[in-house]
C-alpha positions as a Markdown table, in Angstrom:
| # | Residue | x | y | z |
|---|---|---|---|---|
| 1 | Unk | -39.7 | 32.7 | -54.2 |
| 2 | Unk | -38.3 | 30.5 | -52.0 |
| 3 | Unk | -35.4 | 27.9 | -52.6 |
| 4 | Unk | -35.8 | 24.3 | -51.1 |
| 5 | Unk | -34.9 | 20.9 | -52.0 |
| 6 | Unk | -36.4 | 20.7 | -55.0 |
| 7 | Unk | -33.4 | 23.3 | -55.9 |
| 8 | Unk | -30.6 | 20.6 | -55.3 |
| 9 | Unk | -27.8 | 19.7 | -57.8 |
| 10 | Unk | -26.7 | 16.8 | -59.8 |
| 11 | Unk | -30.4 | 16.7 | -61.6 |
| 12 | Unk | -30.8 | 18.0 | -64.9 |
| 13 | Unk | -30.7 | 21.4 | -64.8 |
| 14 | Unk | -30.7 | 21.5 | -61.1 |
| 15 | Unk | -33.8 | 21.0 | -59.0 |
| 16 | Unk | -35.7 | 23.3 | -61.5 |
| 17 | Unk | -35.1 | 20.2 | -64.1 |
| 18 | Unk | -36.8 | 18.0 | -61.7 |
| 19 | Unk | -39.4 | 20.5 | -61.3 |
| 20 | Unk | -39.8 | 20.3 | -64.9 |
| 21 | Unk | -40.6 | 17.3 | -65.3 |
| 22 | Unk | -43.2 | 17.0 | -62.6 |
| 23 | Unk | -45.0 | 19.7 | -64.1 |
| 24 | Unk | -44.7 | 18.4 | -67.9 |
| 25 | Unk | -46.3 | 15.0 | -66.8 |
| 26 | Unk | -48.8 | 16.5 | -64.5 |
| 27 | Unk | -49.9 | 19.2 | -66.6 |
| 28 | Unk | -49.8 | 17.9 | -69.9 |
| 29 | Unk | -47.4 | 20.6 | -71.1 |
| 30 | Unk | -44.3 | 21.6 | -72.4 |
| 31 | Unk | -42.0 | 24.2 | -70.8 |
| 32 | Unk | -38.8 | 25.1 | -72.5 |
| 33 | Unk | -37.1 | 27.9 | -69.9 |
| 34 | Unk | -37.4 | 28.8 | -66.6 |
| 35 | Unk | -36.8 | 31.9 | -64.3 |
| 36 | Unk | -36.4 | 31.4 | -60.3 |
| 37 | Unk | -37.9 | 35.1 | -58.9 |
| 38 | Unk | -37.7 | 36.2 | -55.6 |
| 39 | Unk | -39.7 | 39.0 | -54.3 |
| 40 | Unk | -37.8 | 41.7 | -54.0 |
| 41 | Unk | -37.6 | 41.7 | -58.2 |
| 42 | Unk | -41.1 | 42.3 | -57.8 |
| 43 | Unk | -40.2 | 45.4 | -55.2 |
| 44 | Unk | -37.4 | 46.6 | -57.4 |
| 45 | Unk | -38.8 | 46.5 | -60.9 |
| 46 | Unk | -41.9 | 48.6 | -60.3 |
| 47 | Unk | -39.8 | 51.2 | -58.2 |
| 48 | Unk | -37.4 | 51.1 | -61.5 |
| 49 | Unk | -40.3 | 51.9 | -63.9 |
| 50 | Unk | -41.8 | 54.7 | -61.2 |
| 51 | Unk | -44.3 | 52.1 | -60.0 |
| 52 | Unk | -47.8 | 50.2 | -61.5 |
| 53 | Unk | -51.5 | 51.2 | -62.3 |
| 54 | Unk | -53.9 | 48.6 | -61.6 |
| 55 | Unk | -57.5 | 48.3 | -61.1 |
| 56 | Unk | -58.6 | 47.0 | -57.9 |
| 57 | Unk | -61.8 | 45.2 | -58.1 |
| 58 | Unk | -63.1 | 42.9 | -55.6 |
| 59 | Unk | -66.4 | 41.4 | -55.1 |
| 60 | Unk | -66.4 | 43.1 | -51.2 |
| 61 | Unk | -67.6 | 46.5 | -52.0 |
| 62 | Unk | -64.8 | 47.9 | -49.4 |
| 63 | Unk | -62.1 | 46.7 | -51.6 |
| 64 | Unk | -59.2 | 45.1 | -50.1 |
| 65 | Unk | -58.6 | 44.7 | -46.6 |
| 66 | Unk | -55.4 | 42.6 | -44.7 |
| 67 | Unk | -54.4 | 43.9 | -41.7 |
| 68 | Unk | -51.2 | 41.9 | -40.9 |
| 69 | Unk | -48.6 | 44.6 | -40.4 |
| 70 | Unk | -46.0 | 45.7 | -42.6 |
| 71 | Unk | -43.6 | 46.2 | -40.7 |
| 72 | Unk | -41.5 | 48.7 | -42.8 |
| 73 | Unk | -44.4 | 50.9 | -42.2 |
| 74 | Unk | -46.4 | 50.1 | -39.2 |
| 75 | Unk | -49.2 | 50.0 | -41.2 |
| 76 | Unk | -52.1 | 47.5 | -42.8 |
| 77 | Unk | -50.1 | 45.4 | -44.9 |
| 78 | Unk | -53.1 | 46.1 | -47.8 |
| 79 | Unk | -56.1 | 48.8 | -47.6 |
| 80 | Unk | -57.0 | 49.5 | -50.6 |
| 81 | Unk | -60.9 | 50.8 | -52.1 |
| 82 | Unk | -62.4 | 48.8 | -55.0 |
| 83 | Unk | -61.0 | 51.3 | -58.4 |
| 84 | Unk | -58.0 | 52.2 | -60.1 |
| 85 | Unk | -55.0 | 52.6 | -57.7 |
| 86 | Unk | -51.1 | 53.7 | -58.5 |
| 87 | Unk | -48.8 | 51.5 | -56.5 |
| 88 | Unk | -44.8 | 52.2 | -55.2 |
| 89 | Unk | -42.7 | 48.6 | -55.6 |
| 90 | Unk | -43.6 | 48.3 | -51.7 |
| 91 | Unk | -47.3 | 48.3 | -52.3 |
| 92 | Unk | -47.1 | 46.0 | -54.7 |
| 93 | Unk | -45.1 | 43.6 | -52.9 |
| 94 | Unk | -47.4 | 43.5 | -50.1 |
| 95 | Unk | -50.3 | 42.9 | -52.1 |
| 96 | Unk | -48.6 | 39.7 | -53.6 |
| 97 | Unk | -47.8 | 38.7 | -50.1 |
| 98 | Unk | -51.8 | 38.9 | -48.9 |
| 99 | Unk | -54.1 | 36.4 | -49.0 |
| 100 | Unk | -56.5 | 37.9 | -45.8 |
| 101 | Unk | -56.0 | 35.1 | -43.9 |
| 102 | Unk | -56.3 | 37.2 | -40.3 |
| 103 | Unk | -59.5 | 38.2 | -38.5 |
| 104 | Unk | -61.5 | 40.9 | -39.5 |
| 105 | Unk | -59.9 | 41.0 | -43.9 |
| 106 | Unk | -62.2 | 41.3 | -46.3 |
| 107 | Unk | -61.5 | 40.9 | -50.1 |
| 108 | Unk | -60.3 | 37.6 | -50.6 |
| 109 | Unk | -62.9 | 35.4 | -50.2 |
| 110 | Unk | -60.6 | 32.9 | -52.0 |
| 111 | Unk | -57.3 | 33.2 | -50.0 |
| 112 | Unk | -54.1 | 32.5 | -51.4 |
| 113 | Unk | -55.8 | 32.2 | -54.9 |
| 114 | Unk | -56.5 | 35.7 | -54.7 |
| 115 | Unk | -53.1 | 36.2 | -53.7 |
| 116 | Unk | -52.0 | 34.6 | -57.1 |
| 117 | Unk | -54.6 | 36.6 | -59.1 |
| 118 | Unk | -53.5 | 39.4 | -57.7 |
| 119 | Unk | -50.1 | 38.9 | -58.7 |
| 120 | Unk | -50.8 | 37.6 | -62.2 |
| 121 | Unk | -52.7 | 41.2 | -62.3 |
| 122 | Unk | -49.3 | 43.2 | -61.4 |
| 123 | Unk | -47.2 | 41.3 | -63.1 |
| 124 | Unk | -49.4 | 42.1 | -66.4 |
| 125 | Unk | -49.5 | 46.2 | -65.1 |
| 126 | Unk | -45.3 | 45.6 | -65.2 |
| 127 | Unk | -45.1 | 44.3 | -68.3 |
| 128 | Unk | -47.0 | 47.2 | -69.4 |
| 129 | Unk | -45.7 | 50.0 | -67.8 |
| 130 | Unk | -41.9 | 48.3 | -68.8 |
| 131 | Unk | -42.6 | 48.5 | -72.4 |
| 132 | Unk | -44.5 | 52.0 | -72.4 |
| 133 | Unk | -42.7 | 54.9 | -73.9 |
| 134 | Unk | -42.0 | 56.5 | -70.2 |
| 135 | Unk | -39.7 | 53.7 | -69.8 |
| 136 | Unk | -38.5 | 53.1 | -73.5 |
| 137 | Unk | -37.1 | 56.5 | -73.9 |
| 138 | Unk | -35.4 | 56.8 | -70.6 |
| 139 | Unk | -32.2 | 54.9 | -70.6 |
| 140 | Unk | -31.8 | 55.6 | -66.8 |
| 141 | Unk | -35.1 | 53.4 | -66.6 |
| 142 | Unk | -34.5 | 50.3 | -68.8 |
| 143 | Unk | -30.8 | 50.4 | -66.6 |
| 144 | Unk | -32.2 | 50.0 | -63.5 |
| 145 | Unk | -35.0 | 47.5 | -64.9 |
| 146 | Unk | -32.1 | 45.6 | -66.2 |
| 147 | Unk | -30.0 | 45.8 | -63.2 |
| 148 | Unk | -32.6 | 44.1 | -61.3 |
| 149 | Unk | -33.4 | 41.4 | -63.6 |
| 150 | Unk | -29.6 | 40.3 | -63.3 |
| 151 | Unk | -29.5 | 40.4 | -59.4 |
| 152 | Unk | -33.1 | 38.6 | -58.5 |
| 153 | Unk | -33.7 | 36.4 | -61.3 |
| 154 | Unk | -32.0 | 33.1 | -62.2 |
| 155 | Unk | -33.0 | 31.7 | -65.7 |
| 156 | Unk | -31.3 | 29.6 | -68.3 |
| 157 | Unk | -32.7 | 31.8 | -71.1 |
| 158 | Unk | -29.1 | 33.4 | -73.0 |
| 159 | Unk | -28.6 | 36.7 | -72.8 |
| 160 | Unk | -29.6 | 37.0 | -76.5 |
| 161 | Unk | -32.8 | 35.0 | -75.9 |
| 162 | Unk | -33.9 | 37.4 | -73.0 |
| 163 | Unk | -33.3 | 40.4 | -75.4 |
| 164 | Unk | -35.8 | 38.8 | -78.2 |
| 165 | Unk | -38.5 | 37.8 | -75.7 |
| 166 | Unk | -38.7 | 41.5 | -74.7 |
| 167 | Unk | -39.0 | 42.6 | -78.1 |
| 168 | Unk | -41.9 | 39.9 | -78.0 |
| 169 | Unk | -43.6 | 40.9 | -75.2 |
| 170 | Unk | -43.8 | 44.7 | -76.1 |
| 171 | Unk | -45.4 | 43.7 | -79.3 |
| 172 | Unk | -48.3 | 41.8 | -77.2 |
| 173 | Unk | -51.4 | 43.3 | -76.6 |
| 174 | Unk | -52.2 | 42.9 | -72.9 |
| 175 | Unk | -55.9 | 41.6 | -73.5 |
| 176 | Unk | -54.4 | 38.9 | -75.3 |
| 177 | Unk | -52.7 | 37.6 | -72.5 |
| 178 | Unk | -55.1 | 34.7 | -70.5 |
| 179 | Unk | -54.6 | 33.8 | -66.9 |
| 180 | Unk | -56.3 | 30.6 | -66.2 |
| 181 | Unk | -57.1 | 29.2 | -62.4 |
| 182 | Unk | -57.7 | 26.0 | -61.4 |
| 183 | Unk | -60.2 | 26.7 | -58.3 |
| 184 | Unk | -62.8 | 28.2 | -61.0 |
| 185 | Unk | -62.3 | 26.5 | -64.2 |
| 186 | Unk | -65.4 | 27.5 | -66.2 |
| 187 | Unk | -67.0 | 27.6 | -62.8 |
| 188 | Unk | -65.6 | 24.1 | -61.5 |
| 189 | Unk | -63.4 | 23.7 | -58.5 |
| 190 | Unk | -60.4 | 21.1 | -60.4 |
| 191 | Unk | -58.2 | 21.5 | -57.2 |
| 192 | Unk | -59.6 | 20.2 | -53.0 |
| 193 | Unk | -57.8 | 20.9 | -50.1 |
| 194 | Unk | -55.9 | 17.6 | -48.5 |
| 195 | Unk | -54.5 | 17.3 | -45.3 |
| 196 | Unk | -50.7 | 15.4 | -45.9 |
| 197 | Unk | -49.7 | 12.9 | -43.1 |
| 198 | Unk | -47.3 | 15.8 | -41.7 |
| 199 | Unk | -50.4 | 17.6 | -41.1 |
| 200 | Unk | -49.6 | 20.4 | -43.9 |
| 201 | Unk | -52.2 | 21.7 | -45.8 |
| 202 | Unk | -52.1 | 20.8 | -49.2 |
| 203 | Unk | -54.1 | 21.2 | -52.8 |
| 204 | Unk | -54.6 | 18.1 | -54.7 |
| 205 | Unk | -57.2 | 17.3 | -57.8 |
| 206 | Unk | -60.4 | 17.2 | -57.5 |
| 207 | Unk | -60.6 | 13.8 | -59.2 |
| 208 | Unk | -57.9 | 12.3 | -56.9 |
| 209 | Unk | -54.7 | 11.9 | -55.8 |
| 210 | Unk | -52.6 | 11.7 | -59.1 |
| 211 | Unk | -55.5 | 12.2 | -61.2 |
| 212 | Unk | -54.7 | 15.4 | -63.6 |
| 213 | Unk | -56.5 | 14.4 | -66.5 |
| 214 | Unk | -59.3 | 17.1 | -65.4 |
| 215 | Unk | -56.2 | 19.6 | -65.1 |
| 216 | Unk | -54.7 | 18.2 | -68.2 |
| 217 | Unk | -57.9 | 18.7 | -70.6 |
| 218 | Unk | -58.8 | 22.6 | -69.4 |
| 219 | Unk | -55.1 | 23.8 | -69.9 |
| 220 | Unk | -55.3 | 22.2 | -73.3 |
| 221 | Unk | -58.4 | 23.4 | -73.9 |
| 222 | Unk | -57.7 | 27.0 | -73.5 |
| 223 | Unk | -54.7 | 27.0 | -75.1 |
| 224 | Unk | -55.5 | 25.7 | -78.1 |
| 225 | Unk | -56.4 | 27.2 | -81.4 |
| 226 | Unk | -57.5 | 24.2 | -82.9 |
| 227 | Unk | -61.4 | 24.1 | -82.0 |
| 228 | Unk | -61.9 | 20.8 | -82.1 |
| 229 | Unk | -59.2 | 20.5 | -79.1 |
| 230 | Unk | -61.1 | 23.6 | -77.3 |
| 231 | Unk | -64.5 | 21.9 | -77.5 |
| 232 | Unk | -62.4 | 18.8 | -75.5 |
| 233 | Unk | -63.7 | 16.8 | -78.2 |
| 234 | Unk | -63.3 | 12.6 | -77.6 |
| 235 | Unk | -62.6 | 10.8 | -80.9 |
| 236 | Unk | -62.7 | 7.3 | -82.0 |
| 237 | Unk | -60.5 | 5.9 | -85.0 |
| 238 | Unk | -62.4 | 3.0 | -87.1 |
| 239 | Unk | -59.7 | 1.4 | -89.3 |
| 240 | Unk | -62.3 | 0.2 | -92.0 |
| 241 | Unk | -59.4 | -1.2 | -94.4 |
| 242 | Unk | -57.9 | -4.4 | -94.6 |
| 243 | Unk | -54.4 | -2.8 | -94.0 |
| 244 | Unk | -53.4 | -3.2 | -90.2 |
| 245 | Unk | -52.0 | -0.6 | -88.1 |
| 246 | Unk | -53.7 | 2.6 | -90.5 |
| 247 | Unk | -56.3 | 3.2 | -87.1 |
| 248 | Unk | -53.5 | 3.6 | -84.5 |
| 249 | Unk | -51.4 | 5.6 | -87.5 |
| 250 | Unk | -54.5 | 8.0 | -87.2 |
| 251 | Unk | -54.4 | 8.0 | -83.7 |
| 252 | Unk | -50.5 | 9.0 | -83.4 |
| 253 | Unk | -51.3 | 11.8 | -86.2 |
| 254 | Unk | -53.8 | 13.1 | -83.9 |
| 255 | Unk | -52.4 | 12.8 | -80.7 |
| 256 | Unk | -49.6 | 15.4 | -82.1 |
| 257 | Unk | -52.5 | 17.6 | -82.6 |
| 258 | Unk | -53.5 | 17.3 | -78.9 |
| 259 | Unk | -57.0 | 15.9 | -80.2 |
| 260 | Unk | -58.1 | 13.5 | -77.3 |
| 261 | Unk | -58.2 | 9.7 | -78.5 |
| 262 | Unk | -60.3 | 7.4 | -76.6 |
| 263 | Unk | -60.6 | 4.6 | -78.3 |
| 264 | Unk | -59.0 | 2.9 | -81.6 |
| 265 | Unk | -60.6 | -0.1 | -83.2 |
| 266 | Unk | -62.1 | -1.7 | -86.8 |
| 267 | Unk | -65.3 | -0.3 | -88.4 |
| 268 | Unk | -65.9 | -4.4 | -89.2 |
| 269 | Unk | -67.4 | -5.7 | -92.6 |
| 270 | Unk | -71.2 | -4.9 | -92.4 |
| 271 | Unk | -71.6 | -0.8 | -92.8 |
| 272 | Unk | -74.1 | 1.3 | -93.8 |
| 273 | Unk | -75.0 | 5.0 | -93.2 |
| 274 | Unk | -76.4 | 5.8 | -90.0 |
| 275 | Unk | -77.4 | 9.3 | -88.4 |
| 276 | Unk | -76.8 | 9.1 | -84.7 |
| 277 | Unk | -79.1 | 11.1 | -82.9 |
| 278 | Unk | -78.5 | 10.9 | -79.1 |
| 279 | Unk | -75.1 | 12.7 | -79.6 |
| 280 | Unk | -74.2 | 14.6 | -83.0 |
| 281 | Unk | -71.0 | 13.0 | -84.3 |
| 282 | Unk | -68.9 | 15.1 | -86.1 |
| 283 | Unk | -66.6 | 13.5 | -88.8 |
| 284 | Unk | -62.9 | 14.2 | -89.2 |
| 285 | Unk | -62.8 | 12.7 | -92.4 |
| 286 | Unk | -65.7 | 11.3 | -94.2 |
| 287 | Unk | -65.2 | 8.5 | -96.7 |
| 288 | Unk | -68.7 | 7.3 | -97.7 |
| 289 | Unk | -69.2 | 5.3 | -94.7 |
| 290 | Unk | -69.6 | 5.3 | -91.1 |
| 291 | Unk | -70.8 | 2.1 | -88.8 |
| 292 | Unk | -74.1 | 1.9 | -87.0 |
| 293 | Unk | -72.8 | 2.2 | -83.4 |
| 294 | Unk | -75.0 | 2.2 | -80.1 |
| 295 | Unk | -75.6 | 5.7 | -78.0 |
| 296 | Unk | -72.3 | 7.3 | -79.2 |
| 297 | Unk | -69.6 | 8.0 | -76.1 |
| 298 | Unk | -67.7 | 10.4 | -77.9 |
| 299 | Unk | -68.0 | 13.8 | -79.9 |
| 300 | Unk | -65.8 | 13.1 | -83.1 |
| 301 | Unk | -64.9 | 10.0 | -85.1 |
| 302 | Unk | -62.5 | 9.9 | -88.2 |
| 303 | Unk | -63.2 | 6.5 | -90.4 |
| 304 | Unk | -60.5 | 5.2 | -92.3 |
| 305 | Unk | -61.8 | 3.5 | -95.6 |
């Protein structure tokens, strides 16, 4: 990684606080840590665990192709055939430095999102290869792996937190891990390149400048358990009581829950039991009662009676 002026002191927590909160608000998440990485951790770690098995598989039939030189080898700075492939801390970190953006790559159709799927890829092979029993029984190993954590990483995680989140991670089964990207979410492009008045060549939502509710609603989405928030359900609250205030109660109960609340209002005095066929409505709580309503815009509605 790279330190810039987003790294600058007298924020909270440094630059990364600032960070932080940019992501929080534009994401729609929460993030609790966080660990600056440079490269060479990358380098170091798989060399300390006698390198990575991953599974090249590329939509080119060739494989992998970047021909940018490495310069610590003279060589292609990534050739490698479409299969399963054992890589040395070097090969890994060149193939989380291509994207196959010079004449004549092939293999990365998708440029530097490639780049970070290949990454997400190795860093996955890591994890696993750091918590197999090669590397749990060799102290020499978990030493060295340790060694270069402390020089190439920067967290705020305690020493004592580090040490539980590895016990976590060894307990997690890798196909339960889920990488999500934005240029193919559920085969639509949220992100579109932008040119910035500098001239650099930037990535912005596909809905607009600023507009992440797209963004915001696919993270959530998939990584949810609740199904209702992983159908990206829309619900309406209908406060049908005479007590004021019990709709946008509702509404606060289930904005905790993530569920997506578009629109709070009263179910009024006439009511009667309707079937709404344009768009099933699903109730969160039934209580006798729903309100005829025109062509529904939403997919849930809890009723308050």
């Amino acid at each position: 990684g790279e330190q810039n002026n987003f790294y600058s002191p007298g924020l909270p927590r440094g630059g990364m606080g600032q960070l932080e909160q940019v992501l929080e608000k534009n994401l729609g998440i929460d993030i609790n840590y966080y660990a600056l990485v440079n490269y060479n951790a990358l380098k170091e770690s798989v060399d300390s665990v006698g390198g990575i098995d991953v599974v090249i598989n590329s939509k080119d039939p060739r494989g992998l192709y970047d021909p940018n030189i490495d310069w610590s080898t003279r060589k292609p700075l990534v050739k490698l055939t479409n299969g399963p492939h054992h890589l040395t801390g070097q090969q890994a970190l060149n193939l989380a430095r291509a994207r196959g953006d010079s004449y004549n790559s092939y293999g990365f159709p998708a440029s530097d999102f490639d780049r970070t799927a290949n990454q997400r890829m190795m860093l996955v092979a890591l994890k696993n290869k750091a918590t197999s029993s090669s590397v749990l029984a060799n102290p020499a190993k978990l030493a060295d792996l340790s060694d270069v954590v402390g020089k190439n990483v920067q967290t705020d995680l305690k020493a004592a937190q580090v040490k539980r989140l590895y016990t976590i991670v060894k307990k997690i089964d890798s196909n339960n891990i889920k990488s999500l990207s934005l240029n193919n979410a559920n085969g639509v492009d949220l992100l579109k390149s932008y040119t910035a008045p500098g001239g650099q060549s930037t990535l912005i939502p596909a809905a607009g400048i600023d507009d992440y509710s797209a963004i915001q609603s696919f993270i959530l989405q998939q990584s949810s358990s609740n199904p209702i928030v992983q159908e990206g359900a829309r619900v309406v609250v209908l406060n049908g009581t005479d007590t004021d205030g019990l709709g946008t109660l509702q509404k606060n109960n289930l904005s905790k829950q993530k569920i997506r609340v578009i629109k709070v209002g009263d179910a009024g005095t006439t009511l009667q039991k309707v079937k709404c066929l344009p768009l099933e409505v699903y109730l969160v709580r039934i209580m006798d009662i729903i309100t005829p309503l025109p062509t529904p815009t939403w997919d849930f509605m809890t009723l308050i009676s």
